[in-house]
Short mmCIF file of C-alpha atoms in Angstrom, two decimals:
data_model
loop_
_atom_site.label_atom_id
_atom_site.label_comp_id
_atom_site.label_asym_id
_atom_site.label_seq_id
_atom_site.Cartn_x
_atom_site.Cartn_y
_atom_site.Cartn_z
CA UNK A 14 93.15 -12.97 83.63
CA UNK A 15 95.84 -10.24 83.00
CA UNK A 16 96.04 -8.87 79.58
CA UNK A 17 98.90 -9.15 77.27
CA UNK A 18 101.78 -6.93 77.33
CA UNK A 19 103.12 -6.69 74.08
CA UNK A 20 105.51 -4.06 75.31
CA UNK A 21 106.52 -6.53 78.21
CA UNK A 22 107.76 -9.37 76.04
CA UNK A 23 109.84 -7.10 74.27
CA UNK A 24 111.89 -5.71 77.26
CA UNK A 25 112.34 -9.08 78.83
CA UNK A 26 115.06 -9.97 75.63
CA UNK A 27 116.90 -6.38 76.62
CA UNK A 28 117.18 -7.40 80.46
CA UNK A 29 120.38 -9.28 80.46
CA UNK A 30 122.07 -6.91 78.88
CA UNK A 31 121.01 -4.13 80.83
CA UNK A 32 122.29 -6.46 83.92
CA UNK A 33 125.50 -6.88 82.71
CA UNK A 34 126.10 -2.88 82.45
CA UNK A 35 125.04 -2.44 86.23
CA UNK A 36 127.92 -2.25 87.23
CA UNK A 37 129.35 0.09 84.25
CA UNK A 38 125.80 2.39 84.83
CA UNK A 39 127.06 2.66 89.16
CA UNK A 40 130.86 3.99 88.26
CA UNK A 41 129.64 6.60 85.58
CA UNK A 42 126.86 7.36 88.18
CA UNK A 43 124.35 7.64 85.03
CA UNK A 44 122.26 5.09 83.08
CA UNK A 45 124.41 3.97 79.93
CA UNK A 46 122.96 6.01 76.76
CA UNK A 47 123.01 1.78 75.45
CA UNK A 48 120.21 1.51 78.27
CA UNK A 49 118.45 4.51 76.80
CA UNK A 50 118.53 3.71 73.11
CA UNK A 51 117.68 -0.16 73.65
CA UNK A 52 114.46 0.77 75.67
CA UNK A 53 113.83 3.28 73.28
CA UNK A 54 113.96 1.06 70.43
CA UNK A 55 111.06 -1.48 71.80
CA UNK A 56 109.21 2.17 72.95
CA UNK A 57 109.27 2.34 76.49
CA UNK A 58 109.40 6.41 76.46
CA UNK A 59 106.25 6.10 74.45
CA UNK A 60 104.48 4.41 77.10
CA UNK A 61 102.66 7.82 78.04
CA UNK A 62 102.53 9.73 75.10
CA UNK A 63 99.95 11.21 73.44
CA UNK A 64 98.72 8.77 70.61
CA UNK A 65 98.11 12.03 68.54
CA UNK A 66 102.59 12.07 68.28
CA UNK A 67 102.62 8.30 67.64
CA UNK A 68 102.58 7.40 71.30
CA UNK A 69 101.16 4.03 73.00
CA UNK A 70 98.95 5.54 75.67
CA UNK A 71 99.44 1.84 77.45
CA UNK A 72 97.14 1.57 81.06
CA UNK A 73 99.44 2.05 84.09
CA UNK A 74 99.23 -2.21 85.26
CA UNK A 75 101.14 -2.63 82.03
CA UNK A 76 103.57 -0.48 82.51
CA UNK A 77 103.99 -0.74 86.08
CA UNK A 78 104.73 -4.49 85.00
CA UNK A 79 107.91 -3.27 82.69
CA UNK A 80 109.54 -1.08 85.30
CA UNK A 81 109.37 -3.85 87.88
CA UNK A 82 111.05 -6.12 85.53
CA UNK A 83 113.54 -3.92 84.67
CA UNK A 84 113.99 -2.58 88.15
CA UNK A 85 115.21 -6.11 88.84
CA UNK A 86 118.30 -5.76 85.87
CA UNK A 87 119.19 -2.21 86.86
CA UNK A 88 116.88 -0.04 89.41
CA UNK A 89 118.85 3.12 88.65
CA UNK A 90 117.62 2.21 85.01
CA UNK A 91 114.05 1.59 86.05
CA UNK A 92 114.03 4.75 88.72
CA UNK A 93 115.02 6.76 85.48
CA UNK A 94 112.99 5.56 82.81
CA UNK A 95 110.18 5.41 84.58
CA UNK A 96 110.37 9.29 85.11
CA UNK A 97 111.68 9.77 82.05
CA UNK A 98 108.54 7.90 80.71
CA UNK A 99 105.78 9.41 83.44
CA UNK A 100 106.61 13.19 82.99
CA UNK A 101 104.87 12.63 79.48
CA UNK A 102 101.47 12.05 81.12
CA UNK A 103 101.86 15.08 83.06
CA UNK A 104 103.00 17.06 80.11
CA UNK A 105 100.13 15.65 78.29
CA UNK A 106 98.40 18.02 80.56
CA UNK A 107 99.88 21.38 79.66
CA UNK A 108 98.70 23.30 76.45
CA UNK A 109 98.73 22.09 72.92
CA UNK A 110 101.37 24.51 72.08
CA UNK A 111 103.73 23.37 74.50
CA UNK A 112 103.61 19.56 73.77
CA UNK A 113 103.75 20.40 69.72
CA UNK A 114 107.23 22.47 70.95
CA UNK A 115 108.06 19.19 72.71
CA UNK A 116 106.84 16.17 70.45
CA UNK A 117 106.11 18.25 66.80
CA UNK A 118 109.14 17.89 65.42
CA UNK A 119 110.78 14.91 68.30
CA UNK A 120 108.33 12.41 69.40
CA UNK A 121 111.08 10.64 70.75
CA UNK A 122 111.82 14.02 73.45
CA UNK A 123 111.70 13.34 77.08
CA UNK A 124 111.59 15.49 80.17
CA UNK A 125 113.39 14.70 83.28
CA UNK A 126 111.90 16.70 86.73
CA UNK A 127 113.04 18.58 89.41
CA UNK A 128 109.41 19.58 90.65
CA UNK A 129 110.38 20.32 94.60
CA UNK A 130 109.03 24.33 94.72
CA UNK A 131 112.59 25.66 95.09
CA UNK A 132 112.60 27.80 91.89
CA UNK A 133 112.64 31.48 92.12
CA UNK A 134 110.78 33.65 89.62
CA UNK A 135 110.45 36.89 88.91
CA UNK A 136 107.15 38.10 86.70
CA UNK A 137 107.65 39.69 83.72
CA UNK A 138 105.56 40.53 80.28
CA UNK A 139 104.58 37.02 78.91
CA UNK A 140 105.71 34.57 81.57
CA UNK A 141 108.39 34.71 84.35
CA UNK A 142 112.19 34.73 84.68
CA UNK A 143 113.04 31.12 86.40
CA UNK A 144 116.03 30.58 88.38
CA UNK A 145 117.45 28.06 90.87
CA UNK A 146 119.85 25.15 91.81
CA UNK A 147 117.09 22.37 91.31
CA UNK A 148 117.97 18.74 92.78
CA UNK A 149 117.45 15.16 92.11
CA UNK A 150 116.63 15.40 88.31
CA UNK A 151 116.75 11.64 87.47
CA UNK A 152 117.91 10.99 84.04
CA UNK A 153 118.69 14.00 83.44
CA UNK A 154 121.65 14.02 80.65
CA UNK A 155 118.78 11.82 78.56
CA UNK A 156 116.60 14.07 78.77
CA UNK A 157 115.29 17.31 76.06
CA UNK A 158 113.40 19.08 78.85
CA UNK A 159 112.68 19.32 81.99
CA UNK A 160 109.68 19.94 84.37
CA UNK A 161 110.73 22.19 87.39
CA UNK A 162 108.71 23.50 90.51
CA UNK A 163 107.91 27.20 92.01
CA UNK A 164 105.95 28.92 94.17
CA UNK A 165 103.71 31.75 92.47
CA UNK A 166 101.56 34.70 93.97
CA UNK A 167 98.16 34.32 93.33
CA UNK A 168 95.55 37.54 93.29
CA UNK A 169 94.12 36.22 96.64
CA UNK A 170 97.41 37.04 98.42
CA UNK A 171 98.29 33.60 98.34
CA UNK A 172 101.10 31.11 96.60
CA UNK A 173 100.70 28.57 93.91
CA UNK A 174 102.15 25.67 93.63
CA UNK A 175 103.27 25.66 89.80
CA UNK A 176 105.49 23.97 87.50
CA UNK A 177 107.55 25.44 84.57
CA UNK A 178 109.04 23.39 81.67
CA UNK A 179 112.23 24.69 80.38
CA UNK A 180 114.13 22.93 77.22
CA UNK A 181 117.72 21.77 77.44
CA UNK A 182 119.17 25.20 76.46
CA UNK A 183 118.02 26.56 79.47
CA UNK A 184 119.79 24.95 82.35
CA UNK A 185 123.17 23.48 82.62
CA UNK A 186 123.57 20.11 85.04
CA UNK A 187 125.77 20.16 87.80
CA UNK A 188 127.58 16.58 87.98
CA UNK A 189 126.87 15.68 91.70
CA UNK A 190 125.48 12.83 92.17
CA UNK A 191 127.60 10.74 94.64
CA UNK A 192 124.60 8.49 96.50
CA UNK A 193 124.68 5.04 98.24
CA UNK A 194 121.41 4.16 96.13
CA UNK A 195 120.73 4.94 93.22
CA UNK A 196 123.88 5.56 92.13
CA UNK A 197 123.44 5.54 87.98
CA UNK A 198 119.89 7.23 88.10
CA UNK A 199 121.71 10.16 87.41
CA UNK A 200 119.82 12.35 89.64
CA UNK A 201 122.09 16.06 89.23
CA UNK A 202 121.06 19.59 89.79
CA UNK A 203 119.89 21.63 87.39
CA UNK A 204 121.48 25.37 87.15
CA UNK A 205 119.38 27.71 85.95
CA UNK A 206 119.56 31.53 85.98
CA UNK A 207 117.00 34.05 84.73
CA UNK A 208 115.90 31.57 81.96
CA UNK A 209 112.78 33.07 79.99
CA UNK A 210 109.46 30.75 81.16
CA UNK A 211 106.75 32.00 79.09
CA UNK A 212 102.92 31.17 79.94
CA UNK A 213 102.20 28.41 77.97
CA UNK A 214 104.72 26.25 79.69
CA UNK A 215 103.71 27.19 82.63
CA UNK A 216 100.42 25.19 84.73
CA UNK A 217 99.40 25.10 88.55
CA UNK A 218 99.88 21.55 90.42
CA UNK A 219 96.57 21.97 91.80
CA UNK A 220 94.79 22.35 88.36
CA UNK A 221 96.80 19.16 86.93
CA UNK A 222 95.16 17.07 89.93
CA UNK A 223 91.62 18.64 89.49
CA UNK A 224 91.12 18.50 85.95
CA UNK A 225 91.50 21.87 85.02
CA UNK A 226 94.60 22.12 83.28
CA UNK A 227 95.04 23.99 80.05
CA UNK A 228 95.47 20.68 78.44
CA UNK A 229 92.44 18.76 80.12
CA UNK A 230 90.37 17.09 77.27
CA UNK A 231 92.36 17.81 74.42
CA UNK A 232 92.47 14.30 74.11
CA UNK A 233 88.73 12.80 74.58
CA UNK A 234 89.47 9.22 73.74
CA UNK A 235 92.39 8.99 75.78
CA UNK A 236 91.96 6.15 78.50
CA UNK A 237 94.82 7.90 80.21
CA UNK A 238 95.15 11.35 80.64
CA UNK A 239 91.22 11.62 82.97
CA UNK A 240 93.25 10.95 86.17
CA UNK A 241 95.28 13.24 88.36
CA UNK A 242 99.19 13.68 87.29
CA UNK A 243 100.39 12.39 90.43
CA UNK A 244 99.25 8.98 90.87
CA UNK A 245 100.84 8.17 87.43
CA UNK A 246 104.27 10.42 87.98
CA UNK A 247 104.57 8.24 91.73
CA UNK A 248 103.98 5.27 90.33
CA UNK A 249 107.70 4.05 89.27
CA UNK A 250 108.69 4.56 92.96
CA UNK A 251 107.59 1.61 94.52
CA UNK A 252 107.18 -0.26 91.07
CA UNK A 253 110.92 -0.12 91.54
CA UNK A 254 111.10 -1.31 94.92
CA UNK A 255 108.76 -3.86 94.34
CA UNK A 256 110.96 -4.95 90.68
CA UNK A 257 114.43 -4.75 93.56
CA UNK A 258 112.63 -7.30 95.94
CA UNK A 259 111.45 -9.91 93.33
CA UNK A 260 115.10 -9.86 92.28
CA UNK A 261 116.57 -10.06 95.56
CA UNK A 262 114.46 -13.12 96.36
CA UNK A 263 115.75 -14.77 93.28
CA UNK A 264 119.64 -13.85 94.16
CA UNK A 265 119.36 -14.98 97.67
CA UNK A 266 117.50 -18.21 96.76
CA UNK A 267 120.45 -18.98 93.83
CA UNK A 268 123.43 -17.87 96.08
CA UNK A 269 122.21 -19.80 99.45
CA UNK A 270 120.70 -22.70 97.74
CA UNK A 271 124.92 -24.00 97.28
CA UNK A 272 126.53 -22.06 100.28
CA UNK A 273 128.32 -23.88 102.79
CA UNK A 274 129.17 -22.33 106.15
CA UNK A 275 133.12 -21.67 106.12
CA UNK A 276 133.99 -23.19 109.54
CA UNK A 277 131.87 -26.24 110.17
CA UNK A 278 130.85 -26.81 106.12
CA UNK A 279 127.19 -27.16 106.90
CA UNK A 280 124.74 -26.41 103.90
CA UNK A 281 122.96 -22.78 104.53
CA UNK A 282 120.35 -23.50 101.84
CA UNK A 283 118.98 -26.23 104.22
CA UNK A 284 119.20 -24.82 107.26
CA UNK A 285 115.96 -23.56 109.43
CA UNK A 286 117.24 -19.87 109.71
CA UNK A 287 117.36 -19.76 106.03
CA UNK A 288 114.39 -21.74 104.48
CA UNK A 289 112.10 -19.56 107.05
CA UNK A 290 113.68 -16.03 106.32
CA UNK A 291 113.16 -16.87 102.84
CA UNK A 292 109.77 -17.82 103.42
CA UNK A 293 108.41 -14.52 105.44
CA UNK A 294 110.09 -12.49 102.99
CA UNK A 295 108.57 -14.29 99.79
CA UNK A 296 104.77 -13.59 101.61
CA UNK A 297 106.08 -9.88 101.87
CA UNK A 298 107.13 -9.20 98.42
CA UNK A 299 103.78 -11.15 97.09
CA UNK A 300 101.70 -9.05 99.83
CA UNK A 301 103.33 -5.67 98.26
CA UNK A 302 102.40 -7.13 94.92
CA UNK A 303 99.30 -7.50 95.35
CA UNK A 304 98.48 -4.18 97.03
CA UNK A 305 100.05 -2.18 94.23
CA UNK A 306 98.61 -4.39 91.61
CA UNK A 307 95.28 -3.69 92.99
CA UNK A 308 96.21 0.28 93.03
CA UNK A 309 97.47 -0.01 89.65
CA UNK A 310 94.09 -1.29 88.68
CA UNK A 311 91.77 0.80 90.52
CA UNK A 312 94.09 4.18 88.75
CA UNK A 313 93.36 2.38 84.94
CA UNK A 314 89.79 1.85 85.59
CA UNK A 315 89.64 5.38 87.00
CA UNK A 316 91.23 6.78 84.05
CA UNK A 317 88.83 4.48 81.35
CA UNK A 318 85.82 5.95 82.77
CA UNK A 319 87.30 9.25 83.04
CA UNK A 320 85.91 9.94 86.75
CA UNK A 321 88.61 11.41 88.73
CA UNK A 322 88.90 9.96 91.96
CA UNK A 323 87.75 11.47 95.70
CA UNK A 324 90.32 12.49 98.14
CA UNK A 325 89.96 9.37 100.01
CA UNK A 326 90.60 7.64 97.07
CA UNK A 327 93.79 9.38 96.08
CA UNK A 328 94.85 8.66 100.45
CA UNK A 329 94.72 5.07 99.38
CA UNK A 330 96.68 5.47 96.09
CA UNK A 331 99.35 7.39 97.82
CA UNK A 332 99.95 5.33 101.01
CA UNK A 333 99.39 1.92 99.18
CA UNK A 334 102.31 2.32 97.29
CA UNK A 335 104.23 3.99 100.72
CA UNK A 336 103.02 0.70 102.59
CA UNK A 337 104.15 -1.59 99.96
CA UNK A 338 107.73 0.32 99.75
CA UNK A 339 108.02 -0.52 103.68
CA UNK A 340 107.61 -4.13 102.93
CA UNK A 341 109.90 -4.81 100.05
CA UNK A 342 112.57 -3.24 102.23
CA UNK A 343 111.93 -5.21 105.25
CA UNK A 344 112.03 -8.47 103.00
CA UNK A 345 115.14 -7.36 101.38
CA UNK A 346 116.86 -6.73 104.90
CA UNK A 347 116.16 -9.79 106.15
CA UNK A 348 117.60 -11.78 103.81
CA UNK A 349 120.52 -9.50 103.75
CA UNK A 350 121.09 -9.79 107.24
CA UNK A 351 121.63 -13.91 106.51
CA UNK A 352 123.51 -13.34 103.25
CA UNK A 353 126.58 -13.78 104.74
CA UNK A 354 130.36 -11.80 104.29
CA UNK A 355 130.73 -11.49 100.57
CA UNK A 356 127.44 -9.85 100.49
CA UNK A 357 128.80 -7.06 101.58
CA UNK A 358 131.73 -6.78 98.62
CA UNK A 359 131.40 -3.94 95.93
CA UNK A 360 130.20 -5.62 93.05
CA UNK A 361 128.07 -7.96 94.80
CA UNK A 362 124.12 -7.98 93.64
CA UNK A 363 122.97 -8.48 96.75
CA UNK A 364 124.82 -5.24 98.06
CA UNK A 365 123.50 -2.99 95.68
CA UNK A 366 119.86 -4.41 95.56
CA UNK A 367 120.08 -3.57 99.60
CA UNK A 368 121.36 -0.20 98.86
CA UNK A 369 118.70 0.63 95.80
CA UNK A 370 115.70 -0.69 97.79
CA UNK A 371 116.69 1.84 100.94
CA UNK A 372 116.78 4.83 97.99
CA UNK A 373 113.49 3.67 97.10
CA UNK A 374 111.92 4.27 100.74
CA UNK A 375 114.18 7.76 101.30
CA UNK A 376 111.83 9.57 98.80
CA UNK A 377 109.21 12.10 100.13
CA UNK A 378 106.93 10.38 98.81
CA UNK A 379 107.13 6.88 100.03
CA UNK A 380 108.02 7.89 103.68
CA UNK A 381 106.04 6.12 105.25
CA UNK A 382 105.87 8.39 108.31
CA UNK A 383 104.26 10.59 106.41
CA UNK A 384 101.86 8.09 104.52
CA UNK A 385 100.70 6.74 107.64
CA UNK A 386 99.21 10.14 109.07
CA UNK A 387 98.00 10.96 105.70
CA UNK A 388 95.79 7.63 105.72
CA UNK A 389 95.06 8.04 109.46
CA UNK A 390 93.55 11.57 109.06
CA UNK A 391 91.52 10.87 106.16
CA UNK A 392 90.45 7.22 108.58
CA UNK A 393 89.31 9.58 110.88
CA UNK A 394 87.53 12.13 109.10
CA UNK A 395 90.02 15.17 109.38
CA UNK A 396 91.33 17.73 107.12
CA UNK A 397 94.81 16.85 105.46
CA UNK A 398 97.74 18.51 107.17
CA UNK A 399 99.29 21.44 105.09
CA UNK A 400 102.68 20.02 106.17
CA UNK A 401 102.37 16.42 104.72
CA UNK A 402 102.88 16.88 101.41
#
């Protein structure tokens, strides 16, 4: 039996709304603030925050279950908020002093990311000097902060992978976003030039998957933050797929159940064609349910008992949710390829569900290309390749 979600019954009242902006949120290529401050109001951002700044600390099932939902009103919306909402897990994980600069005084503060290693850095007394032209920052122009990757030399000779959280006043965003999906999540480039980084805000990805962050344990009750940063900052990718299929199910059911065929007037609804499309691609969308649900689970349960999980384990996690991407977008092409003409109108649902479940399979990582020989190497008992990352 699945537990209540408290947090779920209050978004569902806020969907329709958010629907009706779609098409306001995809010509000002950025969520509507009115998205924002409605899902802040029920405490969506929350979701992930540290109980210790009046945050819910909710298990990632029940919030995987609110981004899906609202993935099928808006997926831009979803695709942002769920960032918006997952970068405080992995902030959770940086020193106390950082998240009191972040959430002391602002509990309501978000970060947005741009954690590809493309920032340059130059060391200096205290921290480093961070500059770069750093892409895809969902939600960005909500956001207070934002999380932003680099490469760092080690004393072994070697490079880190680290990230470096900057605050608002640091970076300026470069409006260009012009996507085919996607196209209100917002996802600019952040400018930033010989911005000030000190240590503090500064930890190594491999320490925030291991356990041995600065902030690891500052919260011992925490049901939450015992788990590697990744599987919960991945998660909203194919929650949002997943959210985009269940809708486009529902939209091609409605919209063929009355359409006639404009030469010979015969009913589509009732047609073979359509009734077994429909069909194939309802099993789909249920399959990818059910694989992510049971990922979702296995990551709480992880998390509860505060055992971090083997590298097999994380395989799974990682290419579960790549596999489950693949099938939500094979469902929703197939019933786009019998949605007929005025499918393919701007403004049509159906059109931009198509176009937001593609975006949702074009991130690095949900290709599935590269999920499948992650899972096959670990299947057969070799090392991980460097270059699938």
């Amino acid at each position: 039996m699945k537990k209540p979600n408290p947090l779920l019954e209050d978004l569902k009242p806020l969907l329709p709304a958010i629907a009706a902006r779609a098409d306001q949120a995809e010509r000002e290529r950025c969520v509507p603030a009115e998205n924002i401050a409605t899902l802040k109001a029920i405490g969506l951002h929350k979701a992930f925050l540290p109980r210790h700044y009046g945050g819910l600390e909710i298990s990632l099932p029940l919030f995987a279950e609110c981004i899906a939902a609202l993935a099928g009103a808006c997926a831009s919306t979803a695709w942002a908020m769920s960032l918006l909402c997952t970068h405080s897990h992995q902030l959770a994980m940086f020193p106390a002093r950082l998240q009191d600069e972040i959430w002391g005084h602002d509990p309501d503060a978000t970060a947005s990311s741009s954690i590809a290693p493309f920032g340059r850095t130059e060391e200096v007394e205290g921290g480093v000097l961070f500059s770069g032209e750093m892409g895809w920052s969902s939600g960005c122009d909500h956001a207070e902060w934002a999380i932003m990757g680099f490469r760092r030399a080690n004393p072994e000779g070697g490079q880190d992978y680290c990230f470096a959280v900057l605050p608002r006043s640091d970076y300026q965003i470069r409006d260009d976003w012009f996507a085919a999906g996607m196209r209100a999540s917002g996802s600019r480039t952040l400018i930033v030039e010989r911005a000030f980084v000190p240590e503090h805000r500064i930890q190594k990805a491999r320490d925030m998957m291991e356990g041995q962050s600065a902030g690891f344990g500052l919260y011992p009750d925490s049901a939450i933050y015992f788990n590697p940063y990744r599987p919960y900052f991945a998660s909203g990718f194919s929650t949002v797929s997943l959210g985009i299929a269940e809708r486009m199910l529902e939209v091609f059911r409605d919209k063929t159940r009355n359409r006639v065929r404009a030469y010979t007037g015969a009913a589509v609804g009732a047609a073979t064609p359509a009734l077994m499309r429909l069909a194939e691609s309802t099993h789909q969308v249920a399959a990818a349910r059910a694989l992510l649900e049971k990922s979702w689970q296995q990551i709480a349960e992880y998390s509860t008992r505060h055992q971090y999980p083997t590298r097999t384990e994380l395989a799974y996690w990682r290419t579960n949710q790549g596999y489950a991407v693949k099938l939500c977008i094979q469902a929703v092409d197939r019933l786009m390829e019998a949605a007929g003409g005025g499918a393919w109108f701007d403004g049509s649902e159906l059109q931009r569900l198509f176009r937001d479940a593609h975006m949702t399979g074009a991130h690095a990582y949900t290709d599935y290309d590269v999920c499948a020989q992650i899972l096959g190497r670990e299947l057969m008992g070799l090392e991980p390749d460097p270059a699938m990352t």
